[in-house]
Backbone as numpy.savetxt, mean C-alpha at the origin, in Angstrom:
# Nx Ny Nz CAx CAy CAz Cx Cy Cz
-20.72 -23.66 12.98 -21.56 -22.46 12.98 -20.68 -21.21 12.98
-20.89 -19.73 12.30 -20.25 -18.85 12.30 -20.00 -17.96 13.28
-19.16 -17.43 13.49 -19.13 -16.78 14.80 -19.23 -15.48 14.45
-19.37 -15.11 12.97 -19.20 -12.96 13.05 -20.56 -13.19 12.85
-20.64 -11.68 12.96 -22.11 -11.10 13.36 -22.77 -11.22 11.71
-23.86 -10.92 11.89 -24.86 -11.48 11.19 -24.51 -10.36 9.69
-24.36 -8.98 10.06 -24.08 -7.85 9.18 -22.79 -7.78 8.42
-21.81 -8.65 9.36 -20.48 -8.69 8.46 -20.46 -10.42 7.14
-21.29 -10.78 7.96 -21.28 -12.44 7.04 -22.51 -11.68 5.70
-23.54 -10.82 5.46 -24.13 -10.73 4.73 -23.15 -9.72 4.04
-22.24 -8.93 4.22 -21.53 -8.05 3.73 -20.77 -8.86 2.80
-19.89 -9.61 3.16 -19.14 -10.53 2.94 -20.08 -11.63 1.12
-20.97 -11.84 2.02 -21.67 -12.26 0.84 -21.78 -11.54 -0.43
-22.20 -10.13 0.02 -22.36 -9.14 -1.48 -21.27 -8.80 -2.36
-19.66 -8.90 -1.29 -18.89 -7.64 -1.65 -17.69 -8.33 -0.57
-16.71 -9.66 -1.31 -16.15 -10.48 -0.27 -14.76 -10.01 -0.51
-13.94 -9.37 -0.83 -12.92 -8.76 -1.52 -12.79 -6.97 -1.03
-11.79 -6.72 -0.02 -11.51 -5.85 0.02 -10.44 -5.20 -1.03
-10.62 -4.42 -1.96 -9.70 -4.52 -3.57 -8.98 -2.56 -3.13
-7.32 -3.07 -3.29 -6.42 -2.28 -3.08 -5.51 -2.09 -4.45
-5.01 -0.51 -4.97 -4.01 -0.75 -5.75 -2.99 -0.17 -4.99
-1.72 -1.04 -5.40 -0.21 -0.91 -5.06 0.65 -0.56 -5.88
1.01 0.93 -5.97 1.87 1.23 -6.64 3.59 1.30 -6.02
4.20 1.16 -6.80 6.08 1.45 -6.23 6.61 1.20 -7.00
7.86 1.54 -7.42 8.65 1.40 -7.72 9.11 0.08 -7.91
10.26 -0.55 -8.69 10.65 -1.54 -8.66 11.97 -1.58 -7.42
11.54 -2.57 -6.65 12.68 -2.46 -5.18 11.88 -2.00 -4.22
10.76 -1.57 -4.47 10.11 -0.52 -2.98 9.35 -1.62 -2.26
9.67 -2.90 -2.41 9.26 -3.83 -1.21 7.42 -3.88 -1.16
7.38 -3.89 -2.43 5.44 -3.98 -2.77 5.13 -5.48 -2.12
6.25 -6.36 -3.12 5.61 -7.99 -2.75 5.83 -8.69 -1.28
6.65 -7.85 -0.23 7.27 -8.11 1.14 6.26 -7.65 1.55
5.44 -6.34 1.57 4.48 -5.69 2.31 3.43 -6.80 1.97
2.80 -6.93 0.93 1.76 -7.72 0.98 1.50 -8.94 0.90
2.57 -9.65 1.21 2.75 -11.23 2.20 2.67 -11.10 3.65
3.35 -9.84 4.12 2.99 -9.54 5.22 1.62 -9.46 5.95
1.04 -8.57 4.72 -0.36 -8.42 5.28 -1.32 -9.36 5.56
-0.88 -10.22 4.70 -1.52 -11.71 4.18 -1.25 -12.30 4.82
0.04 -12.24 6.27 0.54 -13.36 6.79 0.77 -14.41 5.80
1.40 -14.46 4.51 2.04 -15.59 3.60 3.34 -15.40 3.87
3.64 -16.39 2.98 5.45 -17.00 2.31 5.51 -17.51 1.19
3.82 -17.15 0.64 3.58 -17.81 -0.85 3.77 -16.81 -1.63
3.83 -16.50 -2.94 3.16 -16.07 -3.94 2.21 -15.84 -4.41
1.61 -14.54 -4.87 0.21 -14.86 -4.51 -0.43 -15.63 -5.94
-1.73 -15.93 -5.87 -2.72 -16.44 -7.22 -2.39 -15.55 -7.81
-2.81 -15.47 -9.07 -2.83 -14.44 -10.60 -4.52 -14.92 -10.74
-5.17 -13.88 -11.02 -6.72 -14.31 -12.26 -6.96 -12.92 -13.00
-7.22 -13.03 -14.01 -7.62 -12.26 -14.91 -9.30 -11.36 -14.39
-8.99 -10.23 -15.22 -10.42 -9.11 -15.10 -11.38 -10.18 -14.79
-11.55 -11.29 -15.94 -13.04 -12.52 -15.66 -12.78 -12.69 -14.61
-11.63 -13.11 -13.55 -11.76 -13.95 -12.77 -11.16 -15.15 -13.01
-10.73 -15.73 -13.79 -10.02 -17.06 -14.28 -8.47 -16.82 -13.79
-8.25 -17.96 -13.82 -7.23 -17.94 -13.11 -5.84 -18.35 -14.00
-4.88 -17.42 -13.42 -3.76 -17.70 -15.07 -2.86 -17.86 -13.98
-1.97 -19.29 -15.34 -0.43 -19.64 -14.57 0.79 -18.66 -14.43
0.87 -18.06 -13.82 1.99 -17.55 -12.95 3.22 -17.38 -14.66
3.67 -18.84 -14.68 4.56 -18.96 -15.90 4.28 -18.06 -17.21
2.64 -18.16 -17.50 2.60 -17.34 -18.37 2.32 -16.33 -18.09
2.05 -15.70 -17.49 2.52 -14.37 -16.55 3.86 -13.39 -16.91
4.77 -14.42 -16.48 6.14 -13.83 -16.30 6.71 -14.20 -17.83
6.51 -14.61 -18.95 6.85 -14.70 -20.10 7.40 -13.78 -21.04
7.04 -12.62 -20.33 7.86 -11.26 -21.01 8.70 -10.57 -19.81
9.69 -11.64 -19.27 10.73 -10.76 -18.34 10.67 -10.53 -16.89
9.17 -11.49 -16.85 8.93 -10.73 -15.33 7.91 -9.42 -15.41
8.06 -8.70 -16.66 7.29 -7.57 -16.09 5.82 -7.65 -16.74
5.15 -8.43 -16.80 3.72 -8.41 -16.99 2.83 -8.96 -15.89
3.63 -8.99 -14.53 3.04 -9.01 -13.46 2.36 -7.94 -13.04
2.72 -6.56 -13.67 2.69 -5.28 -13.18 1.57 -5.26 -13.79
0.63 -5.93 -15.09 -0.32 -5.31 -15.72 -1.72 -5.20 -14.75
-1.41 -3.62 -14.65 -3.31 -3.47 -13.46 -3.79 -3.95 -13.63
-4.28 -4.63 -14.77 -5.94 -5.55 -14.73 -5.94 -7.18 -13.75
-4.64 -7.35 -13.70 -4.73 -8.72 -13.02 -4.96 -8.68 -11.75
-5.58 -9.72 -10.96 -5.85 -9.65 -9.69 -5.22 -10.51 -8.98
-4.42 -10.13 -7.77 -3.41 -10.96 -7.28 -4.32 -11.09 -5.90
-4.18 -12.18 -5.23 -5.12 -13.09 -4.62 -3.94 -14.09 -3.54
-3.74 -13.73 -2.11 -3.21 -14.97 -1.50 -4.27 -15.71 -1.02
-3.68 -17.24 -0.98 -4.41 -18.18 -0.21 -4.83 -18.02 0.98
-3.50 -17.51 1.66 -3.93 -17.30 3.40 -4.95 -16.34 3.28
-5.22 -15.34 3.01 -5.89 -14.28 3.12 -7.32 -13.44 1.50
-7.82 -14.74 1.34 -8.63 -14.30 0.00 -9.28 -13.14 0.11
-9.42 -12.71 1.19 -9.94 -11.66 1.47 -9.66 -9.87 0.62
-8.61 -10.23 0.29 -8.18 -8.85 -0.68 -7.96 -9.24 -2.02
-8.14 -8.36 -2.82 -7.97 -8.52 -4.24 -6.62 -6.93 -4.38
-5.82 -7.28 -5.05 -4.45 -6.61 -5.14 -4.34 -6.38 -6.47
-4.19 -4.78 -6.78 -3.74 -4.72 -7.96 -2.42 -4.14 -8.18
-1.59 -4.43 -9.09 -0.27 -4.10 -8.77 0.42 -3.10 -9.95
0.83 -1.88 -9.88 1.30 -1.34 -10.61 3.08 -0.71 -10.65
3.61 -0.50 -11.79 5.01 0.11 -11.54 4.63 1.32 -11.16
6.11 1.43 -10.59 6.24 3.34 -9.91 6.33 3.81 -11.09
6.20 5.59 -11.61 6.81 5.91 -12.15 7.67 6.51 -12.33
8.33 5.70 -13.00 10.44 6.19 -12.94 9.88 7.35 -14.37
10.87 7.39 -14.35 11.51 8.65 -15.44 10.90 8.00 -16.70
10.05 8.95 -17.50 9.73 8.77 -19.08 8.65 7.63 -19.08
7.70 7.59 -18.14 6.58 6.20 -17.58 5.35 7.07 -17.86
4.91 8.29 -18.43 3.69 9.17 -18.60 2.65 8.10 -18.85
3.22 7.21 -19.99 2.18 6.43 -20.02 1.49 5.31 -19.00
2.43 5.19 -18.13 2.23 4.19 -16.97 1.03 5.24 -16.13
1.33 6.28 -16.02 0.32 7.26 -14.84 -0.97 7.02 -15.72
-0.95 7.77 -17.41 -2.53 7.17 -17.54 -3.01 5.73 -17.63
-2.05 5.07 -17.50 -3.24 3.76 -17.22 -3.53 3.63 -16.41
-2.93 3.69 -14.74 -3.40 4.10 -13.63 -4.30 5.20 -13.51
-4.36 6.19 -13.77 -5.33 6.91 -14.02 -7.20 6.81 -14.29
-6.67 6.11 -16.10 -7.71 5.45 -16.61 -8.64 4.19 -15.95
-7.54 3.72 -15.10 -7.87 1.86 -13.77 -8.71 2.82 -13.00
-7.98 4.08 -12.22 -9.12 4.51 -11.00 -10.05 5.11 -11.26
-10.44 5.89 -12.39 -11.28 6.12 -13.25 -12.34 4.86 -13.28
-12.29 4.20 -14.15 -13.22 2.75 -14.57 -13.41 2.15 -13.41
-12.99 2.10 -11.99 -13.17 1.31 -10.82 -14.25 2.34 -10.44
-14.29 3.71 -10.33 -14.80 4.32 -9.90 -16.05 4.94 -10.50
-16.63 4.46 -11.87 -17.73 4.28 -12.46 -18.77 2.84 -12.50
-17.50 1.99 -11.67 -18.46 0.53 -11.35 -19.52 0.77 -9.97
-20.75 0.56 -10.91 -21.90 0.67 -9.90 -22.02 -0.22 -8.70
-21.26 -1.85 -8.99 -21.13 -2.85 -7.77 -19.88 -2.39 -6.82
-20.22 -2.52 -5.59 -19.22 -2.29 -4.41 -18.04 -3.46 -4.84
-18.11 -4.56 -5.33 -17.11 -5.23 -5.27 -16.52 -4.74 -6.30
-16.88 -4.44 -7.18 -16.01 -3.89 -8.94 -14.81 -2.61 -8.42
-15.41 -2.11 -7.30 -14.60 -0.65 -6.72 -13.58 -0.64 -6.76
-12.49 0.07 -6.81 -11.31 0.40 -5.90 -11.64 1.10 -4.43
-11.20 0.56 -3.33 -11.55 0.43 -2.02 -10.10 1.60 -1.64
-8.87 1.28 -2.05 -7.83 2.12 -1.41 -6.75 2.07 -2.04
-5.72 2.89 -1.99 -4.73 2.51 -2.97 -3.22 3.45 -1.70
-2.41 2.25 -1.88 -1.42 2.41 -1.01 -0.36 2.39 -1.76
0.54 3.44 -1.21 1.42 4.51 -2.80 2.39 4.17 -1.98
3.60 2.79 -2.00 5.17 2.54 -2.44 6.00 4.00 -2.08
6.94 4.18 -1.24 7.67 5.41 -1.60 9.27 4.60 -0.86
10.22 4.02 -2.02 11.33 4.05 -0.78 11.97 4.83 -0.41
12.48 4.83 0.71 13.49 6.09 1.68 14.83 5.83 1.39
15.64 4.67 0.70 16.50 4.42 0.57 17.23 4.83 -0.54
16.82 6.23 -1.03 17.69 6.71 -2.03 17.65 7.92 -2.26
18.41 8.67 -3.32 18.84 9.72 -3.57 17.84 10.87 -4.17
16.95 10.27 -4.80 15.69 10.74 -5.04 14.35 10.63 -4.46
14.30 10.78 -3.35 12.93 10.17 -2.70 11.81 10.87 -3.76
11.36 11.83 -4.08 10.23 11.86 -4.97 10.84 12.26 -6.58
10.33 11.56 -7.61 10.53 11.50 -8.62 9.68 12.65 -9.53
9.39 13.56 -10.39 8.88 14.07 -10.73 7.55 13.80 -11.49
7.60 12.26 -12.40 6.05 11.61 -12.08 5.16 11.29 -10.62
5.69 10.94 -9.99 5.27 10.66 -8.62 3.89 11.96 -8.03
4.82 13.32 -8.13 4.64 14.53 -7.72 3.57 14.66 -8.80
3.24 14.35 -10.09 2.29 14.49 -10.95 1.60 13.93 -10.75
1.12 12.76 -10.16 0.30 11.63 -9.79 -0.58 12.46 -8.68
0.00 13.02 -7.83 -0.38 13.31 -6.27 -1.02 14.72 -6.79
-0.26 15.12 -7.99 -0.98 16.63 -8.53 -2.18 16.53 -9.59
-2.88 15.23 -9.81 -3.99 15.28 -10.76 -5.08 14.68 -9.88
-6.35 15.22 -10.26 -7.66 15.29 -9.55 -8.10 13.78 -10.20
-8.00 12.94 -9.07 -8.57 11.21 -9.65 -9.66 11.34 -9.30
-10.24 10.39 -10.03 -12.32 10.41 -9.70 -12.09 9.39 -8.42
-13.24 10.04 -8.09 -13.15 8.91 -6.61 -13.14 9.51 -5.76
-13.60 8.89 -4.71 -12.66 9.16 -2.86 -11.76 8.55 -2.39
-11.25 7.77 -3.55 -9.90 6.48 -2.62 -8.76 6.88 -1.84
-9.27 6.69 -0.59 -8.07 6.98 0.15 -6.69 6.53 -0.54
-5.74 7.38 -0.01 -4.06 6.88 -0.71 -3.18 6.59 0.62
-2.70 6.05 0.96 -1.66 5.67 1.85 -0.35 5.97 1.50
0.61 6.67 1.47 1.49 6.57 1.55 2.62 5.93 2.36
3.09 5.07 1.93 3.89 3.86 2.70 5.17 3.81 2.40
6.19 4.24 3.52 7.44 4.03 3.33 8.15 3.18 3.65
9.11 2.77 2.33 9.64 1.25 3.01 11.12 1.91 3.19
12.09 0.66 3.28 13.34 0.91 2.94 14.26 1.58 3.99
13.41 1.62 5.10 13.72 2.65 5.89 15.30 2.42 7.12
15.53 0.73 6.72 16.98 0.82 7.19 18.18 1.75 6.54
17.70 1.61 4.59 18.61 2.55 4.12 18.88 4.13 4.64
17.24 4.58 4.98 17.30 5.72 5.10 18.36 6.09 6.50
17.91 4.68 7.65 18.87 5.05 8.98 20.06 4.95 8.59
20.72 4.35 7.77 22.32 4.32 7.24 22.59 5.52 7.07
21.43 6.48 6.03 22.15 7.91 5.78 21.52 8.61 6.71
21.05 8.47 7.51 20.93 9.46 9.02 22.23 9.72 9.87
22.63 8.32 9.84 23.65 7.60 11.04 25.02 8.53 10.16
25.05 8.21 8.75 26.03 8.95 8.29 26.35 10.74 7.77
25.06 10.62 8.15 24.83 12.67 8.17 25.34 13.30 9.29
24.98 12.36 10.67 25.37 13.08 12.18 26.99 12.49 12.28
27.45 11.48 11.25 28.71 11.49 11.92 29.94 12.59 11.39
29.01 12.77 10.45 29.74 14.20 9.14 29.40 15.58 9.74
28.14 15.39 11.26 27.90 16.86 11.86 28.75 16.49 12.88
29.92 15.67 13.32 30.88 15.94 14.57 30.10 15.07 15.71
29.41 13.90 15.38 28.59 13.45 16.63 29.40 12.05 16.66
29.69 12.28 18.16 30.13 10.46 17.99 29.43 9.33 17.44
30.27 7.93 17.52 29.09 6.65 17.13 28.21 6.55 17.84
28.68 6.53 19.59 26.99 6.68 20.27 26.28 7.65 20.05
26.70 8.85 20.15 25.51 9.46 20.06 24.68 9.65 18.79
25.27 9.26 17.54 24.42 9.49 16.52 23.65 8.11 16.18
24.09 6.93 16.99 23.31 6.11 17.14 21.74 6.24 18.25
22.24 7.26 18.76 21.13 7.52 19.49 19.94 8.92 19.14
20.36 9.52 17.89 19.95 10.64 17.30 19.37 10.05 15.86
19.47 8.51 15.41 19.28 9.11 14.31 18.04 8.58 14.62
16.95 7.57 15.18 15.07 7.83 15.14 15.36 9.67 14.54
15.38 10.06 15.24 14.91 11.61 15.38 15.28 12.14 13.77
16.27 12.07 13.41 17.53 12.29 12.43 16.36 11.91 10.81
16.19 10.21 11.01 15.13 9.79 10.14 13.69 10.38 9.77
13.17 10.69 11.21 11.83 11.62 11.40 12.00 12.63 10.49
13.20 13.32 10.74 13.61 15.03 10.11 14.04 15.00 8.75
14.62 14.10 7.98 14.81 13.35 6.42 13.03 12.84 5.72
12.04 12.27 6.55 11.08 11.47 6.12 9.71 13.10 5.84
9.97 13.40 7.12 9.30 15.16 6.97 9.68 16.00 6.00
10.94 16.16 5.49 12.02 17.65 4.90 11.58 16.87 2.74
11.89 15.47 3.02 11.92 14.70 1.60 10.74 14.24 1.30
9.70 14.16 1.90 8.58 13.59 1.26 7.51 13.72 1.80
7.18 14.37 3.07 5.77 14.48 3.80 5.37 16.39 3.36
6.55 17.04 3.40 6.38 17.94 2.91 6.16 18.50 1.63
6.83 17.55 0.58 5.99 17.95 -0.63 5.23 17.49 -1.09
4.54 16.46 -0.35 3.74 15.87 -0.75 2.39 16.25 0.32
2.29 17.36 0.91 1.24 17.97 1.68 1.11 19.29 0.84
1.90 19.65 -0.40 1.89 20.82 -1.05 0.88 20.09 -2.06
0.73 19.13 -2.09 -0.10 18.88 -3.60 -1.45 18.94 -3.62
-1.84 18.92 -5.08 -3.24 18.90 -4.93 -4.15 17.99 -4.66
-3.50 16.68 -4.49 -4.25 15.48 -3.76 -3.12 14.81 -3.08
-3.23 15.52 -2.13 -1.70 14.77 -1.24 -2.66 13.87 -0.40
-1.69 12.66 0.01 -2.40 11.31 0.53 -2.92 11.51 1.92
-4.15 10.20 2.15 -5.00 10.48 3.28 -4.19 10.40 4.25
-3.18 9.85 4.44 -2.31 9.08 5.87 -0.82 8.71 4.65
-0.12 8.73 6.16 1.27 8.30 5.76 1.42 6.91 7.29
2.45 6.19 6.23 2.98 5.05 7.28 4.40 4.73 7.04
4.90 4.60 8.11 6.50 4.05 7.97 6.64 2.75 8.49
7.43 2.02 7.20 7.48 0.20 7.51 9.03 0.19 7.60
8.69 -0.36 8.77 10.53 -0.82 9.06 10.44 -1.92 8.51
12.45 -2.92 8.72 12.11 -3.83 8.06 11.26 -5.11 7.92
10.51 -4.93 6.34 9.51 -6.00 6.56 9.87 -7.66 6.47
11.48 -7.30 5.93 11.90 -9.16 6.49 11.91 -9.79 7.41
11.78 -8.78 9.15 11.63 -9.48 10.21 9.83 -9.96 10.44
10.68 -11.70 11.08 8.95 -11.76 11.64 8.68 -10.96 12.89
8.85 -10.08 13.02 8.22 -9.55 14.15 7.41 -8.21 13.60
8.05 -7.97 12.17 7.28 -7.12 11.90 5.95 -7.05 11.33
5.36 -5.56 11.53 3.73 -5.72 11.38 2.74 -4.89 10.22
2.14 -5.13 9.96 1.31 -3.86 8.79 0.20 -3.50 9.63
0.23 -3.49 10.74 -1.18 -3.42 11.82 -1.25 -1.57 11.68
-0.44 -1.25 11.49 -0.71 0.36 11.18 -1.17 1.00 9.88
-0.78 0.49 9.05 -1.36 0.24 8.05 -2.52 0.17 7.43
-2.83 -0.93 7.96 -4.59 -1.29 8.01 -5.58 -0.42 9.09
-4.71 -0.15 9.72 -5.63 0.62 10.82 -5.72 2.37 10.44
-4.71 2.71 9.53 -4.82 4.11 8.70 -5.38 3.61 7.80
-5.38 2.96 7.11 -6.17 2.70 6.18 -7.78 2.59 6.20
-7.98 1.70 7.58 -9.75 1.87 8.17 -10.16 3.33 8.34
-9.03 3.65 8.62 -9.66 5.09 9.60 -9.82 6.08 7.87
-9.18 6.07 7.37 -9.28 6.72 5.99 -10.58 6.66 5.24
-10.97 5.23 5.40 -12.60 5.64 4.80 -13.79 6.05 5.48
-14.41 6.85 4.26 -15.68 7.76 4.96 -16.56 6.30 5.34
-16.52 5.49 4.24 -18.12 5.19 4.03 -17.85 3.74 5.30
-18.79 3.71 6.01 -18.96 2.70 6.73 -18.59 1.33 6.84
-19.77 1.17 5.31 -19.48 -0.46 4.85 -18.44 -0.72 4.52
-17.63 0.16 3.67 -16.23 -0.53 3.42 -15.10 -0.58 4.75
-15.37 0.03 6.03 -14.94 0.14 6.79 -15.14 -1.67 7.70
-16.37 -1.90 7.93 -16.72 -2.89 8.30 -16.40 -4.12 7.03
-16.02 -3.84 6.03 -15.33 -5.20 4.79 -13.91 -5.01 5.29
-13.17 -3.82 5.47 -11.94 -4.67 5.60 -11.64 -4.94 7.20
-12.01 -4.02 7.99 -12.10 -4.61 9.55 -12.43 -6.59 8.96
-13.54 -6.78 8.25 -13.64 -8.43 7.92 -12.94 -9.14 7.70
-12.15 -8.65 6.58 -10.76 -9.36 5.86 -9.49 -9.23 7.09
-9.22 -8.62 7.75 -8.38 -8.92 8.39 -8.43 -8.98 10.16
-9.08 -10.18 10.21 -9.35 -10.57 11.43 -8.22 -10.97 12.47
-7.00 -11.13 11.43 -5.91 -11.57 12.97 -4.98 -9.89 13.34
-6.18 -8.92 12.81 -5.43 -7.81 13.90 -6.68 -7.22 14.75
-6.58 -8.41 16.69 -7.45 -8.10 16.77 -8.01 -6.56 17.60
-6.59 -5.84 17.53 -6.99 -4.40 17.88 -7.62 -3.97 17.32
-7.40 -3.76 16.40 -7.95 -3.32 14.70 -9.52 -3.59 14.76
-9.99 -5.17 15.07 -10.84 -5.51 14.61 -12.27 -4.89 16.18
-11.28 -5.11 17.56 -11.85 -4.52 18.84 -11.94 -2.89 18.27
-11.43 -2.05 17.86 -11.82 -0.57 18.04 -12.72 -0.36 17.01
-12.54 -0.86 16.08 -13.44 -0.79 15.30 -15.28 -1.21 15.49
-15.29 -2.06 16.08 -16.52 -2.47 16.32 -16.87 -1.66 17.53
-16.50 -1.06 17.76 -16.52 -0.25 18.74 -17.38 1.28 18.19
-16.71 1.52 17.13 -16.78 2.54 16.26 -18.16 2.35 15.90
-18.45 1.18 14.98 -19.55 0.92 13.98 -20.67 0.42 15.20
């Protein structure tokens, strides 16, 4: 017999797929974050717009990179609960990559069924380099998308970034301890100065920001994540679908019901 409440099992029925797009870069730790979320170690399914389900092999037949094509829906076992769409960052000379993203949140956002939707879209940014925002990036965040989809901004990479913290204060005259003990702070003041700030200048700068340490440890968590991410949507029901889908965070799942 089921144990959720009567409103989340009929939800579930209409609209069983909490559906996210993931954009980043290549390296920005897209497929680490969302095994995480999934609690996997798998790979996820592949199925096509129908729904059918395609082999992986022919997938990757052009290089690896036709994993990236938005229309496919990536699907883990542990967690069927989300439908994942996966897109490249855009690097340098990718214009055309932004309108197809574009054109995806567009067409999600003229589907009259709640499940056809785009639900949220969590925007890749790594900290581990010389360019933290790219000048497509900044165009993305500067065009008016149809919709209300919350955006997440999610930073990975963020040991690189403590490397060049650790090596900024030792170039300001600070010993090894102490700039081992300055750089949290050091990172805060790099993550604010490179990317929270120009990206609060834009014309659709994101609902929430999150910082992912590293996601190769098991100890680490996406519980913040999901929980900016709940808090990001207006509308109720989709609030109570993904509180559904991810039941083993059960803070997440206690404040929330709390809420609703």
């Amino acid at each position: 017999m089921s144990t959720e409440p009567q409103d989340t099992v009929d939800l579930r029925s209409k609209c069983g797929h909490f559906r996210v797009l993931v954009i980043g870069r290549a390296n920005a730790g897209k497929t680490t974050l969302l095994k995480r979320v999934c609690d996997s170690i798998e790979d996820p399914e592949i199925y096509g717009p129908d729904g059918n389900w395609i082999d992986p092999e022919h997938v990757e037949g052009s290089g690896g990179r036709a994993i990236h094509d938005i229309e496919l829906q990536l699907i883990f076992k542990s967690n069927p609960g989300y439908i994942f769409h996966d897109s490249r960052g855009f690097e340098s000379g990718s214009a055309n990559e932004i309108e197809k993203v574009k054109a995806f949140i567009a067409e999600r956002a003229a589907a009259t069924e709640l499940s056809e939707q785009l639900h949220a879209i969590w925007y890749c940014l790594p900290t581990d380099t010389t360019r933290p925002l790219l000048k497509a990036d900044e165009e993305f965040f500067a065009t008016d998308l149809q919709g209300k989809v919350p955006i997440i901004a999610v930073f990975t990479k963020l040991d690189g970034l403590g490397n060049e913290a650790f090596t900024m204060l030792l170039d300001d005259d600070y010993s090894a301890e102490e700039a081992a003990k300055e750089v949290p702070n050091k990172v805060k003041e790099l993550l604010e100065a490179n990317f929270k700030a120009r990206l609060e200048e834009a014309k659709r700068p994101p609902s929430d920001y999150v910082r992912l340490d590293d996601m190769r440890k098991e100890t680490s968590s996406c519980n913040e994540l999901i929980d900016k991410t709940a808090d990001a949507l207006t509308n109720e029901t989709l609030r109570l679908l993904l509180v559904s889908v991810q039941q083993n965070n059960i803070d997440l799942c206690i404040r929330h019901a709390v809420r609703l």
